[in-house]
mmCIF file of C-alpha atoms in Angstrom:
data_model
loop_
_atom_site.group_PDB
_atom_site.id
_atom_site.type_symbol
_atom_site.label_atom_id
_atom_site.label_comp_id
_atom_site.label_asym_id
_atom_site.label_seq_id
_atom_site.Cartn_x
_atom_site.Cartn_y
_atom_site.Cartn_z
ATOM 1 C CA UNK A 1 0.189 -2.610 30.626
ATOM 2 C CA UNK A 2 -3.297 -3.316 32.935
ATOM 3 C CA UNK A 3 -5.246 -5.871 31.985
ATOM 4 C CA UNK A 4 -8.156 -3.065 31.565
ATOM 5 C CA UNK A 5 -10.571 -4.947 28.796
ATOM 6 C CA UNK A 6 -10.654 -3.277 25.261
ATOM 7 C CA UNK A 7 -14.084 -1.235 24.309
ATOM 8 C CA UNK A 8 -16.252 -3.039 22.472
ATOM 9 C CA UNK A 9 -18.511 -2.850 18.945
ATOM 10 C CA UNK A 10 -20.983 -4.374 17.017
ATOM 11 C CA UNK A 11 -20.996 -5.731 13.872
ATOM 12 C CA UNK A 12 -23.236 -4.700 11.526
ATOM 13 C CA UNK A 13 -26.996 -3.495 12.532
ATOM 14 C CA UNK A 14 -28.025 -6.461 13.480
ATOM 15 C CA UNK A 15 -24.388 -8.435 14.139
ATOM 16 C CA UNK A 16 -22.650 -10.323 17.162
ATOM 17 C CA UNK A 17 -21.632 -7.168 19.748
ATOM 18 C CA UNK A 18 -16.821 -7.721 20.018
ATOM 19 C CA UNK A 19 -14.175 -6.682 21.299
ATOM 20 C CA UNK A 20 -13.337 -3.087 19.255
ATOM 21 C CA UNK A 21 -10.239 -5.165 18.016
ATOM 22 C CA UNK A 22 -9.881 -8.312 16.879
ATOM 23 C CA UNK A 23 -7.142 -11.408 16.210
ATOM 24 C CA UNK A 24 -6.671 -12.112 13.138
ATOM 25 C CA UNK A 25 -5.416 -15.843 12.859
ATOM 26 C CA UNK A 26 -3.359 -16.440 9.529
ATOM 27 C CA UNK A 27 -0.009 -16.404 9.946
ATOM 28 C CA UNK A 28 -0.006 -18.878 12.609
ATOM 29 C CA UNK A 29 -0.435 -21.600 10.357
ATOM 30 C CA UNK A 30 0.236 -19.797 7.232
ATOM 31 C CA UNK A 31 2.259 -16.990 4.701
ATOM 32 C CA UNK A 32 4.388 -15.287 7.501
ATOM 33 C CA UNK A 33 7.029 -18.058 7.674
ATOM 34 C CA UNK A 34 7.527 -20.800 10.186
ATOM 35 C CA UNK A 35 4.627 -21.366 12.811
ATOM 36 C CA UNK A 36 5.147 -21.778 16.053
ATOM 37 C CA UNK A 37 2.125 -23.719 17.378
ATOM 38 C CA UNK A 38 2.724 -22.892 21.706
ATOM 39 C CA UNK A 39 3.462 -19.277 20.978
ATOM 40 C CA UNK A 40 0.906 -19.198 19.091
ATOM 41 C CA UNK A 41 -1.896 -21.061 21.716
ATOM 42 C CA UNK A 42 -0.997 -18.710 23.940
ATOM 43 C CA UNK A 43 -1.490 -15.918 21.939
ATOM 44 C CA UNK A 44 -5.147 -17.122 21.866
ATOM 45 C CA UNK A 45 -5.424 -16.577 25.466
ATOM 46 C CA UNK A 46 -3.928 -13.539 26.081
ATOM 47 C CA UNK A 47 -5.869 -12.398 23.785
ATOM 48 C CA UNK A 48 -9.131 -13.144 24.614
ATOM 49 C CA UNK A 49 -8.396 -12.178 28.252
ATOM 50 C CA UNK A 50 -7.528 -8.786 27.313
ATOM 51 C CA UNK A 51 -11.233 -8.719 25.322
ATOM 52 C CA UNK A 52 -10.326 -9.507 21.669
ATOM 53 C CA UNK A 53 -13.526 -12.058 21.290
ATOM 54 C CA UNK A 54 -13.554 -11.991 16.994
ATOM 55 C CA UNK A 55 -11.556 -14.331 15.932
ATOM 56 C CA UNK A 56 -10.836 -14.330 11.977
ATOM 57 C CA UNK A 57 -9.938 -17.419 9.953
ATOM 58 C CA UNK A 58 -10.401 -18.879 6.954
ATOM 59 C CA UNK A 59 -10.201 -22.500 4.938
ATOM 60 C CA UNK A 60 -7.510 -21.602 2.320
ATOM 61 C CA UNK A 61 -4.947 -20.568 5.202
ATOM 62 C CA UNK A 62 -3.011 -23.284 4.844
ATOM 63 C CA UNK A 63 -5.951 -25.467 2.704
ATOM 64 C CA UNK A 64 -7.888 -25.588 6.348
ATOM 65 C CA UNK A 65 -4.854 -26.037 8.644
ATOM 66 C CA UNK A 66 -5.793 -23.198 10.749
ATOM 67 C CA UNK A 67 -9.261 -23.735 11.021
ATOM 68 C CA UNK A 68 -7.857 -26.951 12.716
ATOM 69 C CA UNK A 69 -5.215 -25.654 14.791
ATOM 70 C CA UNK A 70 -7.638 -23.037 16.130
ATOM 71 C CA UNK A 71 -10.870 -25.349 16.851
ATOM 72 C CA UNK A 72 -9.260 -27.006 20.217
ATOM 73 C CA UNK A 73 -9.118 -22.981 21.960
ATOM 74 C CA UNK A 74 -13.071 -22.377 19.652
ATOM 75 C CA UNK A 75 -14.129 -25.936 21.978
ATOM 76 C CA UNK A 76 -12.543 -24.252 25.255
ATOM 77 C CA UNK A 77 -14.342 -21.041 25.061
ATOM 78 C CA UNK A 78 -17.050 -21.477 22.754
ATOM 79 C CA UNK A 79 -19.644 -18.973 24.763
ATOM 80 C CA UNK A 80 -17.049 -16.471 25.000
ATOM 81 C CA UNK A 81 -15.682 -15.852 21.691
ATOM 82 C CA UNK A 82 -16.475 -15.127 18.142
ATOM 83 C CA UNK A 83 -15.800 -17.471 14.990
ATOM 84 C CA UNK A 84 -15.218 -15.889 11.522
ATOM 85 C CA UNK A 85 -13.659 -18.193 8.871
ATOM 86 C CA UNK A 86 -14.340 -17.711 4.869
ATOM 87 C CA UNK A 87 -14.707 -19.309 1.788
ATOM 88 C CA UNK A 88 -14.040 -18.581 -2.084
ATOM 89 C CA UNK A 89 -10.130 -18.622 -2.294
ATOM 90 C CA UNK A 90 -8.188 -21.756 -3.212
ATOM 91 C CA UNK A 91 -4.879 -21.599 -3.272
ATOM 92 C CA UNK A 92 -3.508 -24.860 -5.211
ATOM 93 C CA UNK A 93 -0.960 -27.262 -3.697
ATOM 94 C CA UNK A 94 2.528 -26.100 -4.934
ATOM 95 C CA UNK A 95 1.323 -23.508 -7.023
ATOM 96 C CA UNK A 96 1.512 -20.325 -3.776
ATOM 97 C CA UNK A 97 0.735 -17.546 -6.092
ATOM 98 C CA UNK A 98 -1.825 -19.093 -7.909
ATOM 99 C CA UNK A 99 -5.638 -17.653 -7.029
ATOM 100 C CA UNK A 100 -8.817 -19.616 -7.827
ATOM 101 C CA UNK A 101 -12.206 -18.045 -6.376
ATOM 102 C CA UNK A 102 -15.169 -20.106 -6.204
ATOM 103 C CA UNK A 103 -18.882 -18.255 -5.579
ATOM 104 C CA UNK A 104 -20.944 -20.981 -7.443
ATOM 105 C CA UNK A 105 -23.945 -21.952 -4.868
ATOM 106 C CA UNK A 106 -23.261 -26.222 -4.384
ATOM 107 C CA UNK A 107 -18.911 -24.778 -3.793
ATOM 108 C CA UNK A 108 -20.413 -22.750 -1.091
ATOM 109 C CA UNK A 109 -22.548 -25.766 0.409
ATOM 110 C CA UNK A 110 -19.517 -27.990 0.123
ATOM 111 C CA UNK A 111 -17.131 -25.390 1.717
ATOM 112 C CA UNK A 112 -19.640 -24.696 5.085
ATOM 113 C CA UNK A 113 -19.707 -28.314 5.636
ATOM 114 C CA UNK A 114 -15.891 -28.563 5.210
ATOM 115 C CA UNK A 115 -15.303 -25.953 7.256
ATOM 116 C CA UNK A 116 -17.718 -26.974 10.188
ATOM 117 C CA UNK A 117 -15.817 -30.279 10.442
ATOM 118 C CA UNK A 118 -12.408 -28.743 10.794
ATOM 119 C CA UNK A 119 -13.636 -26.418 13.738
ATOM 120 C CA UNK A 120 -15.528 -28.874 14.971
ATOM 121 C CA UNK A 121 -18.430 -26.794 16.011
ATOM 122 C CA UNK A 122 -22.145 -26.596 15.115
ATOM 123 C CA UNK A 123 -22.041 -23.016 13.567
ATOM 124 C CA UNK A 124 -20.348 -20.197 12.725
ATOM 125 C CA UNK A 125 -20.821 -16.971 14.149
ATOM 126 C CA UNK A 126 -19.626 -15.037 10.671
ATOM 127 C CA UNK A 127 -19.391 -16.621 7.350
ATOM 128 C CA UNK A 128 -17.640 -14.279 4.784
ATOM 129 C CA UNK A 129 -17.365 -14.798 0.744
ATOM 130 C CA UNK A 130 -13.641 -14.605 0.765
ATOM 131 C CA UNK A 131 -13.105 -12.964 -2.530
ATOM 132 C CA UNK A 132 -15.499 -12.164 -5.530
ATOM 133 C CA UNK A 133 -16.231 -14.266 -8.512
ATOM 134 C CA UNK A 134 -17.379 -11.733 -11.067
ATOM 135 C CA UNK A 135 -18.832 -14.511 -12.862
ATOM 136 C CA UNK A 136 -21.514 -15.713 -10.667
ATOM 137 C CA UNK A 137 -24.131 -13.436 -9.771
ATOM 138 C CA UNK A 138 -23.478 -11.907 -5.861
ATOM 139 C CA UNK A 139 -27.166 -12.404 -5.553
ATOM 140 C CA UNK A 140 -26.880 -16.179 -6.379
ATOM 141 C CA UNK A 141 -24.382 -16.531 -4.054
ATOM 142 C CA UNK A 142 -25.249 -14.706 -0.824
ATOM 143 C CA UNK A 143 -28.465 -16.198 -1.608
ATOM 144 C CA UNK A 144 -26.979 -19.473 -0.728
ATOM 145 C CA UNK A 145 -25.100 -17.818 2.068
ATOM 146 C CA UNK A 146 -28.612 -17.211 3.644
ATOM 147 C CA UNK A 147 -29.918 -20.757 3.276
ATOM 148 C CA UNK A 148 -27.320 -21.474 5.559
ATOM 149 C CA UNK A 149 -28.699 -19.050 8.022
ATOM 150 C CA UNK A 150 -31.928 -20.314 7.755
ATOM 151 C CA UNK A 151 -30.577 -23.774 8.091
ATOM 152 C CA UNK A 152 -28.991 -22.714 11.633
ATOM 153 C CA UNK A 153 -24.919 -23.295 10.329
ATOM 154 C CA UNK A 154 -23.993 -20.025 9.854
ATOM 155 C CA UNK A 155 -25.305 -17.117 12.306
ATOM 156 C CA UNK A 156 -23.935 -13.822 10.136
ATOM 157 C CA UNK A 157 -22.915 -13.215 7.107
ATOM 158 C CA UNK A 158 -19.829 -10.832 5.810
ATOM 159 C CA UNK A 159 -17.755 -9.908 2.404
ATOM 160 C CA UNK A 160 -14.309 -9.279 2.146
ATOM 161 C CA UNK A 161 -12.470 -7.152 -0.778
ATOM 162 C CA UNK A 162 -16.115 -6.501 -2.559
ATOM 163 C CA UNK A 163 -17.096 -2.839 -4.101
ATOM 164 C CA UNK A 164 -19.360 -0.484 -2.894
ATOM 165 C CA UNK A 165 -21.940 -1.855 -5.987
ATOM 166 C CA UNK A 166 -21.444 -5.395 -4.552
ATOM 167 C CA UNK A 167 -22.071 -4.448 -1.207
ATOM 168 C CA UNK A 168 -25.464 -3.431 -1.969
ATOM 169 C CA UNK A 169 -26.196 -5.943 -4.126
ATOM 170 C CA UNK A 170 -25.446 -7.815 -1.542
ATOM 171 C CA UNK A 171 -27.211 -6.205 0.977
ATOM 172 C CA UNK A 172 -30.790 -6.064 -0.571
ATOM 173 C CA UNK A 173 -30.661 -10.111 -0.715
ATOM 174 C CA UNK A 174 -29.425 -10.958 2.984
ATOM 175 C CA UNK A 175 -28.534 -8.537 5.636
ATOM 176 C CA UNK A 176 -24.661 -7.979 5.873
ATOM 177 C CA UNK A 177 -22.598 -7.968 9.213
ATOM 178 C CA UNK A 178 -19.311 -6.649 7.744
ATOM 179 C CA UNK A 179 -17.203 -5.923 5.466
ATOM 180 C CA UNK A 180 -13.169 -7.314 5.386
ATOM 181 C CA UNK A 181 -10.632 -5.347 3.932
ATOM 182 C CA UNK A 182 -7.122 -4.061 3.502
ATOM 183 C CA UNK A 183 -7.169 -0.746 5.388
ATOM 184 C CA UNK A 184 -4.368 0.845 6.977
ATOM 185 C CA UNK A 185 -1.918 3.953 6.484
ATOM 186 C CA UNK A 186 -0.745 2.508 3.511
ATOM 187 C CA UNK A 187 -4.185 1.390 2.238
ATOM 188 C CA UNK A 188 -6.945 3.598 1.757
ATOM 189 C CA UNK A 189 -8.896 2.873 -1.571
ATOM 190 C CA UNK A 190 -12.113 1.652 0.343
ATOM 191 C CA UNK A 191 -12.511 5.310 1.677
ATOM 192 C CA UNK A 192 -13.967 6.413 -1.761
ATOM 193 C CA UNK A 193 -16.841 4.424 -2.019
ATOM 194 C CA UNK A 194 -16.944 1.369 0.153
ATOM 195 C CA UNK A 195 -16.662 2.778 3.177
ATOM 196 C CA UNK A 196 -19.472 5.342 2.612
ATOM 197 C CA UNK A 197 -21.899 3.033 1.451
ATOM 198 C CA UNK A 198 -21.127 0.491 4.035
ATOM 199 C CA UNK A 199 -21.861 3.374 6.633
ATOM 200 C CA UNK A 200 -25.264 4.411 4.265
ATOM 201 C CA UNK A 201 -26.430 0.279 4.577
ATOM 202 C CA UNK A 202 -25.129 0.026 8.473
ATOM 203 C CA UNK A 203 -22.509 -2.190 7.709
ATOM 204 C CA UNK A 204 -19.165 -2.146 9.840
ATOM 205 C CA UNK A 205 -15.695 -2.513 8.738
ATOM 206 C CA UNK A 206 -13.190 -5.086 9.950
ATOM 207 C CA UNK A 207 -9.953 -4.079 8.382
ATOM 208 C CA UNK A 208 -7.516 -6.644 7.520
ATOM 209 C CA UNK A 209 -3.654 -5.957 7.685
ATOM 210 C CA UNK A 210 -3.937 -3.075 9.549
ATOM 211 C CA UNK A 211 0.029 -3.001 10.206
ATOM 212 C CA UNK A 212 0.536 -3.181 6.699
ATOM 213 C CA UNK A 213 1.591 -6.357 7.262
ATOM 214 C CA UNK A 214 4.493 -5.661 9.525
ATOM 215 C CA UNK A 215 6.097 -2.902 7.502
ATOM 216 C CA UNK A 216 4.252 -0.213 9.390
ATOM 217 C CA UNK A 217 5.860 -1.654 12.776
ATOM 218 C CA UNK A 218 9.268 -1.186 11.310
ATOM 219 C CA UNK A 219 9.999 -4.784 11.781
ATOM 220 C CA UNK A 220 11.622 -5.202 8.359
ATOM 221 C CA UNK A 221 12.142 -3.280 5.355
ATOM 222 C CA UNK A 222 12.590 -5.221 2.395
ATOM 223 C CA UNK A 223 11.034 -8.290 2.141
ATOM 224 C CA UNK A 224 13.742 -9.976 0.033
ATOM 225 C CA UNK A 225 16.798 -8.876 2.360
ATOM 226 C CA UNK A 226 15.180 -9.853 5.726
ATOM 227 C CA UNK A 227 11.930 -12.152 5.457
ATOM 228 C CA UNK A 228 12.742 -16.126 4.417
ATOM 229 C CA UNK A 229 12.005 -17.723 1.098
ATOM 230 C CA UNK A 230 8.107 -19.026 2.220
ATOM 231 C CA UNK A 231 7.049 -15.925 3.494
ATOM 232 C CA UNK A 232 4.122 -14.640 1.339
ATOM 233 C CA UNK A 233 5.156 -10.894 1.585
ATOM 234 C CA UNK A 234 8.072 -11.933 -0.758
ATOM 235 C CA UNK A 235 5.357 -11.670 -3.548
ATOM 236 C CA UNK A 236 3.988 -7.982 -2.380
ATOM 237 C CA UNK A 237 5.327 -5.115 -4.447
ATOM 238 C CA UNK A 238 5.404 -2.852 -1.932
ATOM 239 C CA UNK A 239 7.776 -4.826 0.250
ATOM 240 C CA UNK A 240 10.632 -5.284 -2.108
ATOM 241 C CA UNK A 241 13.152 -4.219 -4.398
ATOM 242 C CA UNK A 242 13.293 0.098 -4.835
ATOM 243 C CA UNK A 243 9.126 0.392 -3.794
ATOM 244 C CA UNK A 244 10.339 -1.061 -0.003
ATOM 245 C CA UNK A 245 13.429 1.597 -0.152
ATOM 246 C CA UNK A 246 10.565 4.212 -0.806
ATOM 247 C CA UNK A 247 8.163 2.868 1.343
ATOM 248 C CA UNK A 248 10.282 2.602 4.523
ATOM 249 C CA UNK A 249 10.666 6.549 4.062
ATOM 250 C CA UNK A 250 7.363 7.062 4.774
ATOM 251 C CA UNK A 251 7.195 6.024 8.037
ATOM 252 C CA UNK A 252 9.030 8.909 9.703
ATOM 253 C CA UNK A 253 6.016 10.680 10.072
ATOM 254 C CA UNK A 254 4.317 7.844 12.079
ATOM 255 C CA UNK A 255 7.859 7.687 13.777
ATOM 256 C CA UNK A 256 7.079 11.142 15.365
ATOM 257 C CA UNK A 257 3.646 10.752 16.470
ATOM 258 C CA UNK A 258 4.711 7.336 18.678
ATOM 259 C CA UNK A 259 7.639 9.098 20.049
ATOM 260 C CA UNK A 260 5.040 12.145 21.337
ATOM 261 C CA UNK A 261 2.825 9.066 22.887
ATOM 262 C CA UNK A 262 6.066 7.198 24.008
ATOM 263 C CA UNK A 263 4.620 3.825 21.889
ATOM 264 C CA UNK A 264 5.580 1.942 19.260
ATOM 265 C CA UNK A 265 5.111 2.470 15.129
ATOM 266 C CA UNK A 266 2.463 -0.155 15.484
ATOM 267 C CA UNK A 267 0.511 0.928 18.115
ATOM 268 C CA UNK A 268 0.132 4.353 15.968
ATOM 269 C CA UNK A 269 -0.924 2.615 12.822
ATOM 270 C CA UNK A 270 -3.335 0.597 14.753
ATOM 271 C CA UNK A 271 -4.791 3.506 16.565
ATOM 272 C CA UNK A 272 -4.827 5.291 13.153
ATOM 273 C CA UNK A 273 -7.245 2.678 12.432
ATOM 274 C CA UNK A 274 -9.459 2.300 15.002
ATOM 275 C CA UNK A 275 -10.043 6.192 15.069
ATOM 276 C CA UNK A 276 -11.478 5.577 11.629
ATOM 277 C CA UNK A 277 -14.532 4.510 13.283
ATOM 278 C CA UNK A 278 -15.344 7.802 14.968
ATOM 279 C CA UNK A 279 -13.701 9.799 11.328
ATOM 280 C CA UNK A 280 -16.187 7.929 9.203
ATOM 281 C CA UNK A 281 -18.936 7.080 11.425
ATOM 282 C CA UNK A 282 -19.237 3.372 11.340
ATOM 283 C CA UNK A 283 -17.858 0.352 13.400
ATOM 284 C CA UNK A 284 -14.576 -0.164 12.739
ATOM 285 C CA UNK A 285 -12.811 -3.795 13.910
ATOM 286 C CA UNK A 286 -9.435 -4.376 12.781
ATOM 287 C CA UNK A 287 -7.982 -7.693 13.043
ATOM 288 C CA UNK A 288 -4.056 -7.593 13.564
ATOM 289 C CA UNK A 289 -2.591 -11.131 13.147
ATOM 290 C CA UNK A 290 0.258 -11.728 15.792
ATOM 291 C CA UNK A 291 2.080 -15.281 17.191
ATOM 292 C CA UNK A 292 3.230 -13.553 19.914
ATOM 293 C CA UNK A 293 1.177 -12.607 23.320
ATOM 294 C CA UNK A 294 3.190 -9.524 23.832
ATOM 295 C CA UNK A 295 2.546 -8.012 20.421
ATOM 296 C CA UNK A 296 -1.113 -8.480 21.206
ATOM 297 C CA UNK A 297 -0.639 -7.078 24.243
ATOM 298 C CA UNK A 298 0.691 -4.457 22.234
ATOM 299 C CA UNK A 299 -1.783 -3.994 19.665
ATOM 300 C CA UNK A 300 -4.710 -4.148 22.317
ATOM 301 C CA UNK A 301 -3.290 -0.694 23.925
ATOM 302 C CA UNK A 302 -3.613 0.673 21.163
ATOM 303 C CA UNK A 303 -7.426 0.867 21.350
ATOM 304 C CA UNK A 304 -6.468 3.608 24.282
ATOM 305 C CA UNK A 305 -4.996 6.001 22.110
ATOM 306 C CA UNK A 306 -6.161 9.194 20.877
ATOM 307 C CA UNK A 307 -4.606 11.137 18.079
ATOM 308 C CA UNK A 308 -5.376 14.289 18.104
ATOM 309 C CA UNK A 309 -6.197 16.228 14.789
ATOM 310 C CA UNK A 310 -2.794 17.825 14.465
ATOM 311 C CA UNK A 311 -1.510 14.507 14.365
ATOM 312 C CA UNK A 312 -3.923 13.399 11.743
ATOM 313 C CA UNK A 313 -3.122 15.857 9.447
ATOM 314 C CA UNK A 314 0.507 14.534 9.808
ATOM 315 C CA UNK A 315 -0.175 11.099 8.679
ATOM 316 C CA UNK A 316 -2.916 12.046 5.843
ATOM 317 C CA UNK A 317 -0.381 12.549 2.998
ATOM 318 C CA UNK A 318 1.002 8.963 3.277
ATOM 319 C CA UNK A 319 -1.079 6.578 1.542
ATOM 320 C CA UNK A 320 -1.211 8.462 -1.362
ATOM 321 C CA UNK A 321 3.063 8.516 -1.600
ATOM 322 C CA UNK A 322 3.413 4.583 -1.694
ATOM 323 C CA UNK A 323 5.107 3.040 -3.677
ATOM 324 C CA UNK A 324 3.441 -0.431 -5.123
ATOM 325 C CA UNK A 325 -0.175 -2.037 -5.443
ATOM 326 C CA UNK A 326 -1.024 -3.857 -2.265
ATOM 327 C CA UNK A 327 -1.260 -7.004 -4.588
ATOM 328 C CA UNK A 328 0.655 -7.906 -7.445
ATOM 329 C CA UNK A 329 -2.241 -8.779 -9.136
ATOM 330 C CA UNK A 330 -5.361 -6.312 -8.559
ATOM 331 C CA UNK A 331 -8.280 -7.752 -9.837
ATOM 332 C CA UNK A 332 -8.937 -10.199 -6.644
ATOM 333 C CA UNK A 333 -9.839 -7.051 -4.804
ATOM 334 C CA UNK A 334 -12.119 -4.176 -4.833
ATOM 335 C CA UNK A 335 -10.008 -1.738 -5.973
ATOM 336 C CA UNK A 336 -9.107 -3.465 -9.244
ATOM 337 C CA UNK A 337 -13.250 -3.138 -9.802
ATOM 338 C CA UNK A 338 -14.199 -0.151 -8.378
#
């Protein structure tokens, strides 16, 4: 492939202008097995020559292990890239399918200051609630989220996995950037309401696990058979047992559209996803995580392809034939409360 830059979008009305793709940073320090820490540095780089400047972390991958791993490359091109790291999720020590979300206003003081010591840097370009604590008022805690504006450690603010109500809750305390989410072939709850009103308040999209999380690349197809013992996708209903046997049918279709383009399973998926944007209206900025510079070499091309409407019509059906929630437990996102 050239080394042709990808297009580029902006986040939110009043957000940081990216690459129209982004990186998204978990697996390589956490849930997709064992890291490889070179692979993964260059990764970085290839990355963010080919134009992918939004960078997405966040301080329960691996307790604030990858905030770390990533802040030496943040230090090397600090002017050239964008930070976005979270807070809200812990995930406790030994316990990995065990959720506990914090929104209370001093946990979200604590957790900036945490995180600006890992990544060593001064601010952060986006600061995102990681998940939703329907027990604290949103307004409470985005209200905090702007002190931290004002206070000059966090430049933009973002949600991830909140409803469409939420989201404009939200919205009328402190202006909102984006909006992270599962979105993807096999994931397309948000279309019903979130999506819509984040277009209505000029909010963009970043959707996470646009590949499905591998299984739309073919890569494996039950999570049991193939993936080791650590590897967080072990827990996801759709990867295993008869809903992966089901699931791994459904990707003939996208099977026929990348043999027409002469690209991969992935590279369809992804450009399913980034044609969103011009489907729905609104900036769309998926962030594929990869450890390896040729997949993002891979995923980056796939901000050049056009499908055309025939071959949208061909992939419609699909999310609504899987088989399995996208968690095994629902209420952490914004489906389970929409």
């Amino acid at each position: 492939m050239t080394d042709s830059t990808i297009p580029t979008a902006r986040l939110g009305a009043t957000g940081p202008e990216v690459g129209a793709q982004g990186l998204g940073c978990m697996g390589m320090s956490f849930a997709y097995g064992p890291p490889n820490a070179k692979e993964s540095r260059a990764t970085l780089e290839r990355a963010l020559e080919l134009g992918i400047t939004l960078y997405d972390t966040a301080d329960a991958y691996g307790d604030g292990e990858n905030e770390k791993f990533l802040s030496p490359f943040f230090k090397a091109h600090r002017d050239e890239v964008v930070i976005a790291t979270k807070f809200a999720l812990m995930i406790p020590p030994g316990e990995p399918t065990r959720r506990i979300i914090r929104n209370e206003p001093q946990y979200i003081r604590q957790a900036v200051e945490a995180s600006l010591k890992r990544l060593d840097v001064d601010v952060i370009d986006l600061y995102y609630m990681h998940r939703r604590d329907v027990h604290v008022p949103i307004e409470d805690s985005v209200g905090t989220m702007a002190e931290l504006v004002r206070q000059g450690k966090v430049k933009h603010l973002g949600l991830s996995e909140v409803t469409a109500a939420e989201l404009r809750a939200a919205q009328a305390v402190h202006p909102i950037a984006a909006v992270q989410s599962e979105w993807s072939l096999f994931s397309r709850d948000i279309e019903a309401q979130v999506v819509p009103a984040a277009r209505e308040l000029g909010v963009a999209l970043v959707p996470y696990s646009p590949l499905g999380r591998g299984f739309l690349t073919g890569s494996f197809t039950n999570a049991d058979n193939e993936l080791t013992a650590d590897d967080y996708r072990r827990q996801q209903p759709r990867f295993t047992g008869d809903n992966a046997t089901a699931n791994a049918a459904l990707l003939e279709p996208i099977r026929t559209v990348a043999d027409a383009h002469g690209v991969s399973l992935g590279q369809i998926a992804l450009a399913w996803v980034q044609q969103q944007s011009t489907v729905h209206a609104l900036p769309v900025v998926p962030i594929p995580g990869t450890r390896k510079p040729t997949r993002v070499e891979e995923n980056a091309a796939a901000t050049r392809i056009e499908l055309t409407k025939e071959e949208l019509e061909l992939l419609e059906p699909i999310a609504g034939q899987v088989a399995g929630d996208r968690y095994a437990d629902m209420r952490f996102s914004s489906a389970g409360r929409e």
